[in-house]
Tab-separated table of C-alpha atoms in Angstrom:
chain	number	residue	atom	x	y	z
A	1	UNK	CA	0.000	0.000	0.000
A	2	UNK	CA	1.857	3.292	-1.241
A	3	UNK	CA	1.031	6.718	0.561
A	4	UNK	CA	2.850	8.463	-2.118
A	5	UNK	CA	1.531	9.491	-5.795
A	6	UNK	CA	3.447	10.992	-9.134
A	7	UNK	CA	1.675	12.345	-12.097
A	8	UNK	CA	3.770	12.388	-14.725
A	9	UNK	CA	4.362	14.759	-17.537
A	10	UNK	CA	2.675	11.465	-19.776
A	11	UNK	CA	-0.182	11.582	-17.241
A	12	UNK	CA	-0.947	15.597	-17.164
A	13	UNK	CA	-0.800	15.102	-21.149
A	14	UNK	CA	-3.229	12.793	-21.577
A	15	UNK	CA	-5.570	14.625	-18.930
A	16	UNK	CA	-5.229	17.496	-20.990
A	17	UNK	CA	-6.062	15.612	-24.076
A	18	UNK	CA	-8.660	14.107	-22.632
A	19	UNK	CA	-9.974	17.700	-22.014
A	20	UNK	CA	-9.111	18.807	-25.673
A	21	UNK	CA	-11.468	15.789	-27.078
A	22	UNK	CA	-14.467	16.762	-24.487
A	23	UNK	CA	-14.092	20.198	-25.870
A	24	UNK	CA	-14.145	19.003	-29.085
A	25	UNK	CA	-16.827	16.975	-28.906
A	26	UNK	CA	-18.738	20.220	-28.169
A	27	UNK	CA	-20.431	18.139	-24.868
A	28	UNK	CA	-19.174	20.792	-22.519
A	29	UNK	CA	-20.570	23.793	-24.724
A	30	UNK	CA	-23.899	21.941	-24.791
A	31	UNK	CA	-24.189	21.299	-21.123
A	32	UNK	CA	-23.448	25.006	-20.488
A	33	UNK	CA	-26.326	25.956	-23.124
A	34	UNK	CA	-28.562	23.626	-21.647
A	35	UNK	CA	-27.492	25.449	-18.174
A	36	UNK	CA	-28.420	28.513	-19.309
A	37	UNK	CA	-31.849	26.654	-21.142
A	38	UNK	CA	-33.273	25.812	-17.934
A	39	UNK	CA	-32.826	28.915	-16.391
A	40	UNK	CA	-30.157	27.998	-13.789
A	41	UNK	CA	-28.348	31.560	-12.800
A	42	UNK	CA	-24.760	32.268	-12.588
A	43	UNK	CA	-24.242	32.279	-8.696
A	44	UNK	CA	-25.745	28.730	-8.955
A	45	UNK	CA	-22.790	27.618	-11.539
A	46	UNK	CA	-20.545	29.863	-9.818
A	47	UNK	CA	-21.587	27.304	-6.925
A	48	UNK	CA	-20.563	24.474	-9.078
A	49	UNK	CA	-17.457	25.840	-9.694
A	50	UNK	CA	-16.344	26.704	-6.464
A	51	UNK	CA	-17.308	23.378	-5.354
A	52	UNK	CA	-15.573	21.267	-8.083
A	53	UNK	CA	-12.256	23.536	-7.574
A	54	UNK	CA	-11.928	23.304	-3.855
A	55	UNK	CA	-13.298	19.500	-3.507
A	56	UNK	CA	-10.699	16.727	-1.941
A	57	UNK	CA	-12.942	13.914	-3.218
A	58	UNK	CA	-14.672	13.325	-7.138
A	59	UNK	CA	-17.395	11.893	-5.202
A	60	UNK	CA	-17.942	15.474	-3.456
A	61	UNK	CA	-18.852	16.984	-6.627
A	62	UNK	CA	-21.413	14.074	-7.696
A	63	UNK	CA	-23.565	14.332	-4.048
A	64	UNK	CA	-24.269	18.176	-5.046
A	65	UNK	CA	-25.361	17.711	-7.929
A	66	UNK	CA	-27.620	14.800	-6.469
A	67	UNK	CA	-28.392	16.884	-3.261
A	68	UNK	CA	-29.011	20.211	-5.778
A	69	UNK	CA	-31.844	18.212	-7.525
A	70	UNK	CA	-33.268	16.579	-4.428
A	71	UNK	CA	-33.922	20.073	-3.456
A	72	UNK	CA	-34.762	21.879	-6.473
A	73	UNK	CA	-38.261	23.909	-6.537
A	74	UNK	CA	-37.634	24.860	-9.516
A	75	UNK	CA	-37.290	22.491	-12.026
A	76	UNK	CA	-33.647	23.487	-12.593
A	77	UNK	CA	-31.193	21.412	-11.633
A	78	UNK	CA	-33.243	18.293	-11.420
A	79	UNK	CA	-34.199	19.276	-15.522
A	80	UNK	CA	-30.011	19.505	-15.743
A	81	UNK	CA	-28.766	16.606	-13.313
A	82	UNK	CA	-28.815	13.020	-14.985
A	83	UNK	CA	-26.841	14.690	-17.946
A	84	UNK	CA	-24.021	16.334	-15.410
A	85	UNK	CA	-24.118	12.998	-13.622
A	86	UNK	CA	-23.545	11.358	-17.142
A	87	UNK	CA	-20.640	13.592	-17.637
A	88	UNK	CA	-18.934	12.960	-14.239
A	89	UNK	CA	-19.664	9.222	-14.930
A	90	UNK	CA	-17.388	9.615	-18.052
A	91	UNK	CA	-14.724	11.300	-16.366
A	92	UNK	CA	-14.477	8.629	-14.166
A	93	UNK	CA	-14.669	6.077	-16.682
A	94	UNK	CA	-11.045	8.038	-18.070
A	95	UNK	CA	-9.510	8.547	-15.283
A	96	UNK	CA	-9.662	4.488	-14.843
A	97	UNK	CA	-7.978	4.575	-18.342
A	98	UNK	CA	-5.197	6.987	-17.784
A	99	UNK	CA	-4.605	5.910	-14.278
A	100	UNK	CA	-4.356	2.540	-14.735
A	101	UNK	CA	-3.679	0.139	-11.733
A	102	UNK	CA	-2.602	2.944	-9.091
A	103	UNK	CA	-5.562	4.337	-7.030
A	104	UNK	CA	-3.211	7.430	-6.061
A	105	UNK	CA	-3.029	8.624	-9.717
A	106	UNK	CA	-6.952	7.784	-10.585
A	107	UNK	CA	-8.007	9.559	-7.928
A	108	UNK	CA	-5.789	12.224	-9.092
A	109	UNK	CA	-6.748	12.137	-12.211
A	110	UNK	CA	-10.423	12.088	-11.594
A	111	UNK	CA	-10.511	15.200	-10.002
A	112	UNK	CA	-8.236	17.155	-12.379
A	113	UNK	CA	-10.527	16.465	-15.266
A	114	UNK	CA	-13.580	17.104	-13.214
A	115	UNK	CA	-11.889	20.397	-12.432
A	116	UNK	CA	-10.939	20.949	-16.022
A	117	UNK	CA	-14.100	20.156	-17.292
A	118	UNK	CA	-16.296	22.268	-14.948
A	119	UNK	CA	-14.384	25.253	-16.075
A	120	UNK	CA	-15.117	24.464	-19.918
A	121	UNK	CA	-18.928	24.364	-18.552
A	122	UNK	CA	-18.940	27.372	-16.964
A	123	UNK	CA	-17.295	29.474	-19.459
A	124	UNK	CA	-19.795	28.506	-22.061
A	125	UNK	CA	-22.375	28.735	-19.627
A	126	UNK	CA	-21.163	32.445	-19.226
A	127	UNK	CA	-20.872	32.873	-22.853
A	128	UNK	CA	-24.390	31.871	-23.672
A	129	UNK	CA	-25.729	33.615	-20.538
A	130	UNK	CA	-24.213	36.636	-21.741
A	131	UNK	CA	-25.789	35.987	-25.030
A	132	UNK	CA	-29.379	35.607	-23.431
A	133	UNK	CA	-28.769	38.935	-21.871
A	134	UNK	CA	-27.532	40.662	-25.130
A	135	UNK	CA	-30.887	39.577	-27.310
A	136	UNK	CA	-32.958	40.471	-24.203
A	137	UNK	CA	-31.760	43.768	-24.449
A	138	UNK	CA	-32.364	44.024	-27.850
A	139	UNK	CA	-35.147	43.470	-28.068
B	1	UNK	CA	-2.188	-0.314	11.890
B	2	UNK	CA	-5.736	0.695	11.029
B	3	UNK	CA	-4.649	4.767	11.109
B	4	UNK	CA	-2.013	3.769	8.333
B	5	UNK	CA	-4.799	2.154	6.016
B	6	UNK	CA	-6.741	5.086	6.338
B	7	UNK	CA	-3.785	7.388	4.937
B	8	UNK	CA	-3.540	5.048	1.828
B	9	UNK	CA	-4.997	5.882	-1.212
B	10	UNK	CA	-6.618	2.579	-1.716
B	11	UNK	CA	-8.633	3.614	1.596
B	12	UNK	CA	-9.474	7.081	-0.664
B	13	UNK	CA	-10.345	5.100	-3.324
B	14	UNK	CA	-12.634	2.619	-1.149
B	15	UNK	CA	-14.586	5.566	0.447
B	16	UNK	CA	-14.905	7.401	-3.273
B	17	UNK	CA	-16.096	4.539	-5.208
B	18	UNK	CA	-16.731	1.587	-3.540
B	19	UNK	CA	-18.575	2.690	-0.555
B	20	UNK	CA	-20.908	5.470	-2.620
B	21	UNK	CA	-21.491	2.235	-5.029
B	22	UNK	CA	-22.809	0.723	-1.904
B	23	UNK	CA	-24.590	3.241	-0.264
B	24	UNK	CA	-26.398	3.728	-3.708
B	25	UNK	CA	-27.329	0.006	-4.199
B	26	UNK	CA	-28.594	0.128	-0.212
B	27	UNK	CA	-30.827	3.587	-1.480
B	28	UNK	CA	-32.392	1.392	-4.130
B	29	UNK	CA	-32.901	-1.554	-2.340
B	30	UNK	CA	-34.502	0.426	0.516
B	31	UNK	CA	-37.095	2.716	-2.552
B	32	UNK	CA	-37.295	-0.607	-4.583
B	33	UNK	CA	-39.311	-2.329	-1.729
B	34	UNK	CA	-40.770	0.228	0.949
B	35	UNK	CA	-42.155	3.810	0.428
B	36	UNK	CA	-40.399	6.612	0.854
B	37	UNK	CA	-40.049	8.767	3.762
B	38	UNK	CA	-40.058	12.334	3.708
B	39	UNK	CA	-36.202	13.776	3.884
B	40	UNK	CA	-36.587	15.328	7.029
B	41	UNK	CA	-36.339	11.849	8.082
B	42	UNK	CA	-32.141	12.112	7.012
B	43	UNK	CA	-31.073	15.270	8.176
B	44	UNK	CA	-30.705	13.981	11.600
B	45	UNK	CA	-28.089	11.260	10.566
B	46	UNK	CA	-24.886	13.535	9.689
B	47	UNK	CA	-25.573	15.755	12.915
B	48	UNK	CA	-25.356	13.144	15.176
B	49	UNK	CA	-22.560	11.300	13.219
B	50	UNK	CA	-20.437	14.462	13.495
B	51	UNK	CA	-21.289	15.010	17.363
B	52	UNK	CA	-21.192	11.982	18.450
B	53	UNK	CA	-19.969	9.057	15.771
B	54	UNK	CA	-21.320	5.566	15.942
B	55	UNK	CA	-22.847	5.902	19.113
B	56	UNK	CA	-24.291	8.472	17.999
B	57	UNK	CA	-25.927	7.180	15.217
B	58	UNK	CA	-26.719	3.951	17.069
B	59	UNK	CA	-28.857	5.749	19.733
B	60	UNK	CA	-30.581	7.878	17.211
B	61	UNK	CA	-31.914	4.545	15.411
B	62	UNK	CA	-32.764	3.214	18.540
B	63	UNK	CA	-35.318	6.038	19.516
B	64	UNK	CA	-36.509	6.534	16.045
B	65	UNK	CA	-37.506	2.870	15.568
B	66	UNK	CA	-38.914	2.868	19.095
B	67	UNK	CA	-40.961	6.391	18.706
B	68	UNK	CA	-42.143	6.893	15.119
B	69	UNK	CA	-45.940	6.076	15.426
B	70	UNK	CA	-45.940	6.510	11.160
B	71	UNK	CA	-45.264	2.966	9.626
B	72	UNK	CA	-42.833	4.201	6.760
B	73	UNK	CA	-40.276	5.969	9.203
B	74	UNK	CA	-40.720	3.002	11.522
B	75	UNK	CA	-39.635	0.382	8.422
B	76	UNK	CA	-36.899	3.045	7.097
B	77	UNK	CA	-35.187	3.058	10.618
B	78	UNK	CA	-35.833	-0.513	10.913
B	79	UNK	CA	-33.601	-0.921	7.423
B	80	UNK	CA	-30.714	1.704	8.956
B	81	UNK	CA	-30.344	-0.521	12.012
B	82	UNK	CA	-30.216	-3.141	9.172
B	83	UNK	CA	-27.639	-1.467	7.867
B	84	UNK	CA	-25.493	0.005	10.263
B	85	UNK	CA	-26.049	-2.159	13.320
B	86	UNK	CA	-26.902	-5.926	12.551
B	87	UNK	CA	-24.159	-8.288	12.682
B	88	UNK	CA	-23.099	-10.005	10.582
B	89	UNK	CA	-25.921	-7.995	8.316
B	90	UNK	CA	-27.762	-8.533	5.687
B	91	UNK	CA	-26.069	-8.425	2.065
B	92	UNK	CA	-26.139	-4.877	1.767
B	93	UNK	CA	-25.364	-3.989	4.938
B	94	UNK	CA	-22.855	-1.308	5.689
B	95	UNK	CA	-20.806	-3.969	7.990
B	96	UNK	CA	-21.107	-6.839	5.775
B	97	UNK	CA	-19.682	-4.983	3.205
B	98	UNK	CA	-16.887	-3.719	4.631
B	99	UNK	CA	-15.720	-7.098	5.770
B	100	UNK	CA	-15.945	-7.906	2.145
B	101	UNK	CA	-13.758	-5.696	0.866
B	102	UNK	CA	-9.777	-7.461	0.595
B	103	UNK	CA	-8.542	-4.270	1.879
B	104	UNK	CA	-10.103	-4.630	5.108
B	105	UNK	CA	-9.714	-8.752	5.421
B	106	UNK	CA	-5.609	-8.149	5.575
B	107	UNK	CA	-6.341	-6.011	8.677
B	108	UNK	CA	-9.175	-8.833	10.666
B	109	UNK	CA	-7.758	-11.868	12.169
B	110	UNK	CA	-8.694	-15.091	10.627
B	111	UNK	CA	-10.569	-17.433	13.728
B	112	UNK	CA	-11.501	-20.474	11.046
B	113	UNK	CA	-8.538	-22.488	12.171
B	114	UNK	CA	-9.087	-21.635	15.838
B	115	UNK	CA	-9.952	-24.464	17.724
B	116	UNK	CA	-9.738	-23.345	21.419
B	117	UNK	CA	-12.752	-21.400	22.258
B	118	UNK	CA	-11.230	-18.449	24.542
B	119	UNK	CA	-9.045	-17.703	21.555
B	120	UNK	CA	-11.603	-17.352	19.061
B	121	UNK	CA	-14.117	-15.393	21.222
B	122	UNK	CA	-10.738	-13.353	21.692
B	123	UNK	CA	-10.243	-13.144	17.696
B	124	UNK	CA	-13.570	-11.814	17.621
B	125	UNK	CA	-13.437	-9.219	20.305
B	126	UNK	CA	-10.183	-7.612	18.408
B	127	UNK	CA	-12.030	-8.062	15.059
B	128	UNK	CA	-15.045	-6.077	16.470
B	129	UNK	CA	-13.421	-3.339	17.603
B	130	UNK	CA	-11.564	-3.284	14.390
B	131	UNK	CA	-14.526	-2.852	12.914
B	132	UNK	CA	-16.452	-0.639	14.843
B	133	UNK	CA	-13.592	1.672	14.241
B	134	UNK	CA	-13.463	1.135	10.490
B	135	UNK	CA	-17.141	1.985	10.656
B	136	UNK	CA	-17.000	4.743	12.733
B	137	UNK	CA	-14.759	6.331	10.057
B	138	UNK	CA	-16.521	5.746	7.531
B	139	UNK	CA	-19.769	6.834	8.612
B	140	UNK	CA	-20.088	10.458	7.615
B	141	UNK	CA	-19.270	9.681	4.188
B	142	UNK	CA	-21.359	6.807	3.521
B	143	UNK	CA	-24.109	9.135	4.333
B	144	UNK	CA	-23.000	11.684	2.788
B	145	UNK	CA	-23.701	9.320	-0.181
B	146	UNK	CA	-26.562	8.058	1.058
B	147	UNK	CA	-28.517	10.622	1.695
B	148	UNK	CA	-27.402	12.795	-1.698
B	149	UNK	CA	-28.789	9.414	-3.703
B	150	UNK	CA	-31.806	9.419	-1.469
B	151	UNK	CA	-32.433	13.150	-2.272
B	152	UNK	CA	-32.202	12.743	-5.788
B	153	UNK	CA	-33.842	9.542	-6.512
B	154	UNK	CA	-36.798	11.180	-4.796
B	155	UNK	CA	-36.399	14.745	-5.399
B	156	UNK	CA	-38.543	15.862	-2.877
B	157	UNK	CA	-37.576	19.520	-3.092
B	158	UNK	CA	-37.419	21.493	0.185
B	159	UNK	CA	-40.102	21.453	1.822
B	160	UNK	CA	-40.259	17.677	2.878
């Protein structure tokens, strides 16, 4: 049993490839439009973010999202959750893949791309927000 | 020496994954087969884990199976004595599983081979308190997954 972890330059690369093909794949933009969609507000993401940045465990950042739509009134996050869940799910499923056999590095791992991914979210979330705002105006 | 396991990452790794995968599947079973009970119900649990630990948590069960008058929080504190407190447990049980995992075997001592009947009650004691302690550290987090799949499996809202 090994207290001690090292991510390697190979490892950070292939997180941040691993971030490159979710951006890509546009999945993060979509998630933050569909944010925006349901009407969730930026201190709520901001929330997200915060939480995702400063958690110690991967499994931190699924139980809000799963205690945020046990709670919801307003047909926000619960509208949002299973598809943020999905996401998470993935990341997990990668982290298995680039960490291999050491639980040091997965865990690692897991909660570099979660942070990596939230802030793709957000910033499209922003974006579009920011777009919703602009056309509001204009009209 | 249990405070060494729980400095390794497989331990990080157990609590994470394993034990949330757990706590879910113990969520399910308790929905798939009893109705639901309103979240206020929950909030209770990580107060009195965090004041008071196991003991905490086992006295809490203990007056909520013996007061609730409403037959749906009497079963769901019936199944969280289930899982917390029963030994050996059912299945799913919080204890049962724990014992299960080949982390936490390495640490118990093995009373199979034990023919003298002082020694093995012995092997049990130390395995007990082993285990109480391994449970007592888990506790909060298990319900921290617990409760966040019970929330959102029943999305409740707020006000319950």
């Amino acid at each position: 049993m090994g207290t001690q972890n090292i991510i390697t330059p190979e490892t950070i690369k292939a997180i941040d490839l691993q971030l490159e093909t979710i951006y890509e794949t546009g999945k993060s933009q979509n998630l933050g439009q569909r944010m925006v969609k349901v009407g969730l507000g930026p201190s709520q993401i901001r929330g997200l973010e915060t939480l995702a940045l400063s958690a110690r465990r991967f499994s931190e950042i699924i139980n809000y999202i799963k205690n945020q739509a046990g709670k919801d009134r307003k047909d926000q996050w619960s509208k949002i959750a299973d598809e943020v869940l999905d996401h998470l799910a993935q990341l997990e499923k990668k982290a298995k893949e680039i960490g291999g056999e050491d639980p040091g590095v997965i865990l690692d791992v897991k909660i570099r791309l979660a942070r990596g991914w939230v802030k793709q979210v957000v910033s499209h979330y922003l974006f579009q927000d920011s777009l919703k705002k602009d056309k509001k105006h204009a009209e | 020496m249990l405070s060494d396991f729980f400095k390794t990452h497989e331990f990080q790794m157990l609590v994470d994954e394993t034990l949330r995968g757990n706590a879910c599947k113990a969520v399910e079973h308790f929905l798939q087969n009893n109705t639901p009970v309103k979240r206020a119900q929950l909030h209770a649990i990580p107060l009195v884990i965090q004041a008071d630990g196991l003991a905490g948590l086992t006295d809490l069960i203990k007056n909520q199976k013996s007061k609730n008058t409403k037959i749906e929080n009497k079963v769901f504190w019936e199944y969280m004595g289930d899982v917390v407190l029963t030994t050996p447990g059912p299945e799913f049980s919080l204890r049962v599983f724990l014992k299960n995992q080949p982390q936490v075997v390495t640490l118990l001592q093995d009373e199979a081979g034990v023919i003298d009947k002082n020694e093995a009650k012995k092997i049990r004691k130390a395995n007990k308190v082993i285990m109480d302690q391994l449970l007592g550290h888990v506790l909060k987090i298990y319900f921290e997954h617990f409760n966040c799949h019970y929330y959102y499996l029943t999305r409740q809202g707020v006000s319950s």
